[in-house]
mmCIF file of C-alpha atoms in Angstrom:
data_model
loop_
_atom_site.group_PDB
_atom_site.id
_atom_site.type_symbol
_atom_site.label_atom_id
_atom_site.label_comp_id
_atom_site.label_asym_id
_atom_site.label_seq_id
_atom_site.Cartn_x
_atom_site.Cartn_y
_atom_site.Cartn_z
ATOM 1 C CA MET A 13 5.822 17.801 -6.301
ATOM 2 C CA LYS A 14 7.780 16.412 -3.362
ATOM 3 C CA LYS A 15 5.562 18.209 -0.813
ATOM 4 C CA THR A 16 2.397 16.893 -2.453
ATOM 5 C CA LEU A 17 3.707 13.336 -2.577
ATOM 6 C CA LEU A 18 4.841 13.509 1.044
ATOM 7 C CA LEU A 19 1.402 14.750 2.109
ATOM 8 C CA GLN A 20 -0.266 11.864 0.273
ATOM 9 C CA ALA A 21 2.186 9.320 1.704
ATOM 10 C CA GLN A 22 1.664 10.667 5.227
ATOM 11 C CA TYR A 23 -2.101 10.529 4.725
ATOM 12 C CA ASN A 24 -1.786 6.907 3.557
ATOM 13 C CA GLN A 25 0.276 6.116 6.643
ATOM 14 C CA LEU A 26 -2.408 7.566 8.936
ATOM 15 C CA ALA A 27 -5.267 5.908 7.038
ATOM 16 C CA ASN A 28 -3.482 2.536 7.098
ATOM 17 C CA THR A 29 -2.837 2.829 10.845
ATOM 18 C CA ASN A 30 -6.497 3.654 11.420
ATOM 19 C CA MET A 31 -7.614 0.856 9.087
ATOM 20 C CA PHE A 32 -5.692 -1.743 11.064
ATOM 21 C CA ALA A 33 -7.115 -0.345 14.316
ATOM 22 C CA THR A 34 -10.545 -1.044 12.800
ATOM 23 C CA PHE A 35 -9.472 -4.539 11.716
ATOM 24 C CA LYS A 36 -8.415 -5.393 15.272
ATOM 25 C CA LYS A 37 -12.011 -4.788 16.421
ATOM 26 C CA CYS A 38 -13.445 -7.201 13.832
ATOM 27 C CA PRO A 39 -13.833 -10.963 13.987
ATOM 28 C CA LYS A 40 -10.974 -12.477 11.989
ATOM 29 C CA GLU A 41 -13.297 -14.727 9.988
ATOM 30 C CA VAL A 42 -15.196 -11.661 8.707
ATOM 31 C CA LEU A 43 -11.991 -10.017 7.468
ATOM 32 C CA TYR A 44 -10.757 -13.119 5.647
ATOM 33 C CA LYS A 45 -14.108 -14.197 4.149
ATOM 34 C CA ASP A 46 -14.778 -13.472 0.481
ATOM 35 C CA CYS A 47 -17.260 -10.606 0.475
ATOM 36 C CA GLY A 48 -17.380 -9.991 -3.259
ATOM 37 C CA LEU A 49 -14.591 -7.435 -3.578
ATOM 38 C CA TYR A 50 -12.458 -7.632 -6.715
ATOM 39 C CA TYR A 51 -9.711 -9.303 -4.667
ATOM 40 C CA GLY A 52 -12.192 -11.299 -2.574
ATOM 41 C CA SER A 53 -11.924 -10.478 1.100
ATOM 42 C CA VAL A 54 -11.066 -7.358 3.044
ATOM 43 C CA MET A 55 -7.655 -8.825 3.886
ATOM 44 C CA GLN A 56 -6.956 -9.932 0.310
ATOM 45 C CA THR A 57 -7.638 -6.357 -0.774
ATOM 46 C CA ALA A 58 -5.346 -5.010 1.971
ATOM 47 C CA GLU A 59 -2.744 -7.539 0.792
ATOM 48 C CA HIS A 60 -3.064 -6.274 -2.791
ATOM 49 C CA ILE A 61 -2.422 -2.694 -1.639
ATOM 50 C CA LEU A 62 0.603 -3.721 0.427
ATOM 51 C CA CYS A 63 2.142 -5.950 -2.243
ATOM 52 C CA GLY A 64 1.756 -3.147 -4.799
ATOM 53 C CA ASP A 65 3.470 -0.738 -2.453
ATOM 54 C CA ILE A 66 6.297 -3.197 -1.879
ATOM 55 C CA GLY A 67 6.808 -4.358 -5.452
ATOM 56 C CA ILE A 68 6.120 -1.171 -7.370
ATOM 57 C CA VAL A 69 6.695 1.766 -5.028
ATOM 58 C CA LEU A 70 9.659 0.415 -3.060
ATOM 59 C CA GLY A 71 10.821 -1.951 -5.805
ATOM 60 C CA ALA A 72 10.498 -0.247 -9.184
ATOM 61 C CA PHE A 73 10.368 3.334 -7.911
ATOM 62 C CA GLY A 74 13.204 2.675 -5.476
ATOM 63 C CA ALA A 75 15.445 3.105 -8.525
ATOM 64 C CA PHE A 76 14.533 6.824 -8.519
ATOM 65 C CA ALA A 77 16.432 7.339 -5.258
ATOM 66 C CA PRO A 78 20.095 8.363 -5.361
ATOM 67 C CA LYS A 79 20.956 5.398 -3.117
ATOM 68 C CA LYS A 80 19.152 2.235 -2.071
ATOM 69 C CA LEU A 81 17.006 2.491 1.051
ATOM 70 C CA GLU A 82 18.256 0.508 4.019
ATOM 71 C CA GLY A 83 16.170 -2.428 5.226
ATOM 72 C CA VAL A 84 14.152 -3.026 2.071
ATOM 73 C CA GLU A 85 15.532 -6.517 1.390
ATOM 74 C CA GLU A 86 13.717 -7.833 4.470
ATOM 75 C CA ILE A 87 10.527 -6.203 3.193
ATOM 76 C CA PHE A 88 10.973 -7.705 -0.298
ATOM 77 C CA ALA A 89 11.437 -11.153 1.302
ATOM 78 C CA SER A 90 7.939 -10.906 2.803
ATOM 79 C CA VAL A 91 6.374 -11.187 -0.681
ATOM 80 C CA THR A 92 6.202 -14.410 -2.697
ATOM 81 C CA SER A 93 7.018 -14.711 -6.395
ATOM 82 C CA LYS A 94 3.251 -14.568 -7.056
ATOM 83 C CA GLN A 95 3.055 -11.109 -5.431
ATOM 84 C CA ARG A 96 1.344 -12.418 -2.289
ATOM 85 C CA LEU A 97 2.429 -12.000 1.311
ATOM 86 C CA GLN A 98 4.174 -14.885 3.024
ATOM 87 C CA SER A 99 1.361 -16.852 4.695
ATOM 88 C CA ALA A 100 2.752 -16.296 8.210
ATOM 89 C CA ILE A 101 2.372 -12.536 7.687
ATOM 90 C CA TYR A 102 -0.943 -12.662 5.813
ATOM 91 C CA GLU A 103 -2.631 -14.839 8.439
ATOM 92 C CA ASP A 104 -1.382 -12.834 11.449
ATOM 93 C CA ILE A 105 -3.043 -9.413 11.576
ATOM 94 C CA SER A 106 -0.370 -8.055 13.955
ATOM 95 C CA ALA A 107 2.456 -9.155 11.629
ATOM 96 C CA PHE A 108 0.516 -7.797 8.643
ATOM 97 C CA GLU A 109 0.076 -4.459 10.442
ATOM 98 C CA ALA A 110 3.761 -4.298 11.427
ATOM 99 C CA LEU A 111 4.826 -4.836 7.817
ATOM 100 C CA ARG A 112 2.286 -2.255 6.590
ATOM 101 C CA SER A 113 3.711 0.269 9.066
ATOM 102 C CA LYS A 114 7.287 -0.454 8.023
ATOM 103 C CA VAL A 115 6.417 -0.080 4.340
ATOM 104 C CA ASP A 116 4.617 3.229 4.954
ATOM 105 C CA SER A 117 7.725 4.592 6.698
ATOM 106 C CA LYS A 118 9.965 3.416 3.846
ATOM 107 C CA ILE A 119 7.703 5.025 1.238
ATOM 108 C CA ILE A 120 8.014 8.353 3.056
ATOM 109 C CA ALA A 121 11.792 7.920 3.278
ATOM 110 C CA LEU A 122 11.920 7.081 -0.436
ATOM 111 C CA ILE A 123 9.988 10.207 -1.428
ATOM 112 C CA GLU A 124 12.174 12.341 0.853
ATOM 113 C CA SER A 125 15.299 10.958 -0.851
ATOM 114 C CA ILE A 126 14.189 11.578 -4.446
ATOM 115 C CA GLU A 127 15.247 14.877 -6.011
ATOM 116 C CA ASP A 128 14.062 14.394 -9.605
ATOM 117 C CA PHE A 129 10.322 13.895 -10.048
ATOM 118 C CA GLU A 130 10.163 15.230 -13.624
ATOM 119 C CA SER A 131 12.234 12.700 -15.572
ATOM 120 C CA ILE A 132 10.211 10.307 -17.691
ATOM 121 C CA ALA A 133 10.228 6.716 -16.477
ATOM 122 C CA THR A 134 8.784 3.511 -17.894
ATOM 123 C CA LEU A 135 6.580 1.114 -15.958
ATOM 124 C CA SER A 136 5.824 -2.188 -17.672
ATOM 125 C CA PHE A 137 3.309 -4.903 -16.958
ATOM 126 C CA PRO A 138 2.592 -7.916 -19.173
ATOM 127 C CA GLY A 139 1.132 -6.528 -22.384
ATOM 128 C CA VAL A 140 1.257 -2.837 -21.446
ATOM 129 C CA GLU A 141 3.899 -0.176 -20.952
ATOM 130 C CA PHE A 142 3.507 3.304 -19.478
ATOM 131 C CA LYS A 143 5.832 6.293 -19.890
ATOM 132 C CA LYS A 144 5.152 9.092 -17.414
ATOM 133 C CA SER A 145 7.040 11.393 -15.084
ATOM 134 C CA ARG A 146 8.399 9.841 -11.910
ATOM 135 C CA GLY A 147 6.142 12.082 -9.829
ATOM 136 C CA PHE A 148 3.072 11.000 -11.794
ATOM 137 C CA PHE A 149 3.866 7.325 -11.205
ATOM 138 C CA ILE A 150 4.373 7.813 -7.479
ATOM 139 C CA LEU A 151 1.160 9.822 -7.142
ATOM 140 C CA ALA A 152 -0.775 7.195 -9.106
ATOM 141 C CA LEU A 153 0.390 4.415 -6.797
ATOM 142 C CA LEU A 154 -0.299 6.437 -3.661
ATOM 143 C CA ASN A 155 -3.830 7.040 -4.968
ATOM 144 C CA HIS A 156 -4.142 3.331 -5.776
ATOM 145 C CA ALA A 157 -4.076 2.673 -2.030
ATOM 146 C CA THR A 158 -6.830 5.234 -1.416
ATOM 147 C CA HIS A 159 -9.006 3.591 -4.073
ATOM 148 C CA HIS A 160 -8.727 0.134 -2.504
ATOM 149 C CA ARG A 161 -9.150 1.415 1.065
ATOM 150 C CA GLY A 162 -12.428 2.887 -0.192
ATOM 151 C CA GLN A 163 -13.471 -0.584 -1.334
ATOM 152 C CA ILE A 164 -12.549 -1.964 2.079
ATOM 153 C CA ALA A 165 -14.528 0.767 3.854
ATOM 154 C CA ALA A 166 -17.578 0.064 1.666
ATOM 155 C CA ALA A 167 -17.345 -3.675 2.372
ATOM 156 C CA LEU A 168 -17.161 -2.981 6.107
ATOM 157 C CA ASP A 169 -20.165 -0.649 5.789
ATOM 158 C CA ILE A 170 -22.155 -3.415 4.087
ATOM 159 C CA LEU A 171 -21.123 -5.790 6.882
ATOM 160 C CA LYS A 172 -22.361 -3.174 9.406
ATOM 161 C CA ILE A 173 -18.861 -2.731 10.844
ATOM 162 C CA GLU A 174 -18.266 0.850 11.932
ATOM 163 C CA ASN A 175 -15.259 2.393 10.244
ATOM 164 C CA ASP A 176 -13.994 5.869 9.531
ATOM 165 C CA PHE A 177 -10.321 5.285 8.803
ATOM 166 C CA ASN A 178 -10.154 6.758 5.325
ATOM 167 C CA GLY A 179 -11.068 10.409 5.944
ATOM 168 C CA MET A 180 -8.672 12.900 4.380
ATOM 169 C CA LEU A 181 -9.043 15.332 7.273
ATOM 170 C CA GLY A 182 -7.745 12.884 9.878
#
């Protein structure tokens, strides 16, 4: 399970790097304009992915590691109580990208540190509770990012912005 999760996390890291390279070629107003995605704009969708990775993967799933990862408190401080990025990070694509990169590296470090992927864990949201193996939860959240990057790629396609950041073959 660890090898599979590491492959998916490394793929996410590459896809996120390539996604931000695409963003840097786009007019900022296009990225931040509501284009009908579930979360509104391209950047709001990217924010949703990142906040999920911070709050759930590094936050909740960080408890699966034998010891706390170093440097995560600074990452947690970048998210508001409403699970949004601090505005200074959200509005600055370079700061947003730097945080995304840092989180991707921490996710890989977290997976590398976990030894037990089979124990059953509980993940709760208001009104719903899930009980699954640790590995299942991590894989589900890593795939969550792929799902939303697909939405971003489709939105960019509709806007006639060339993009090919999400390919699994690199």
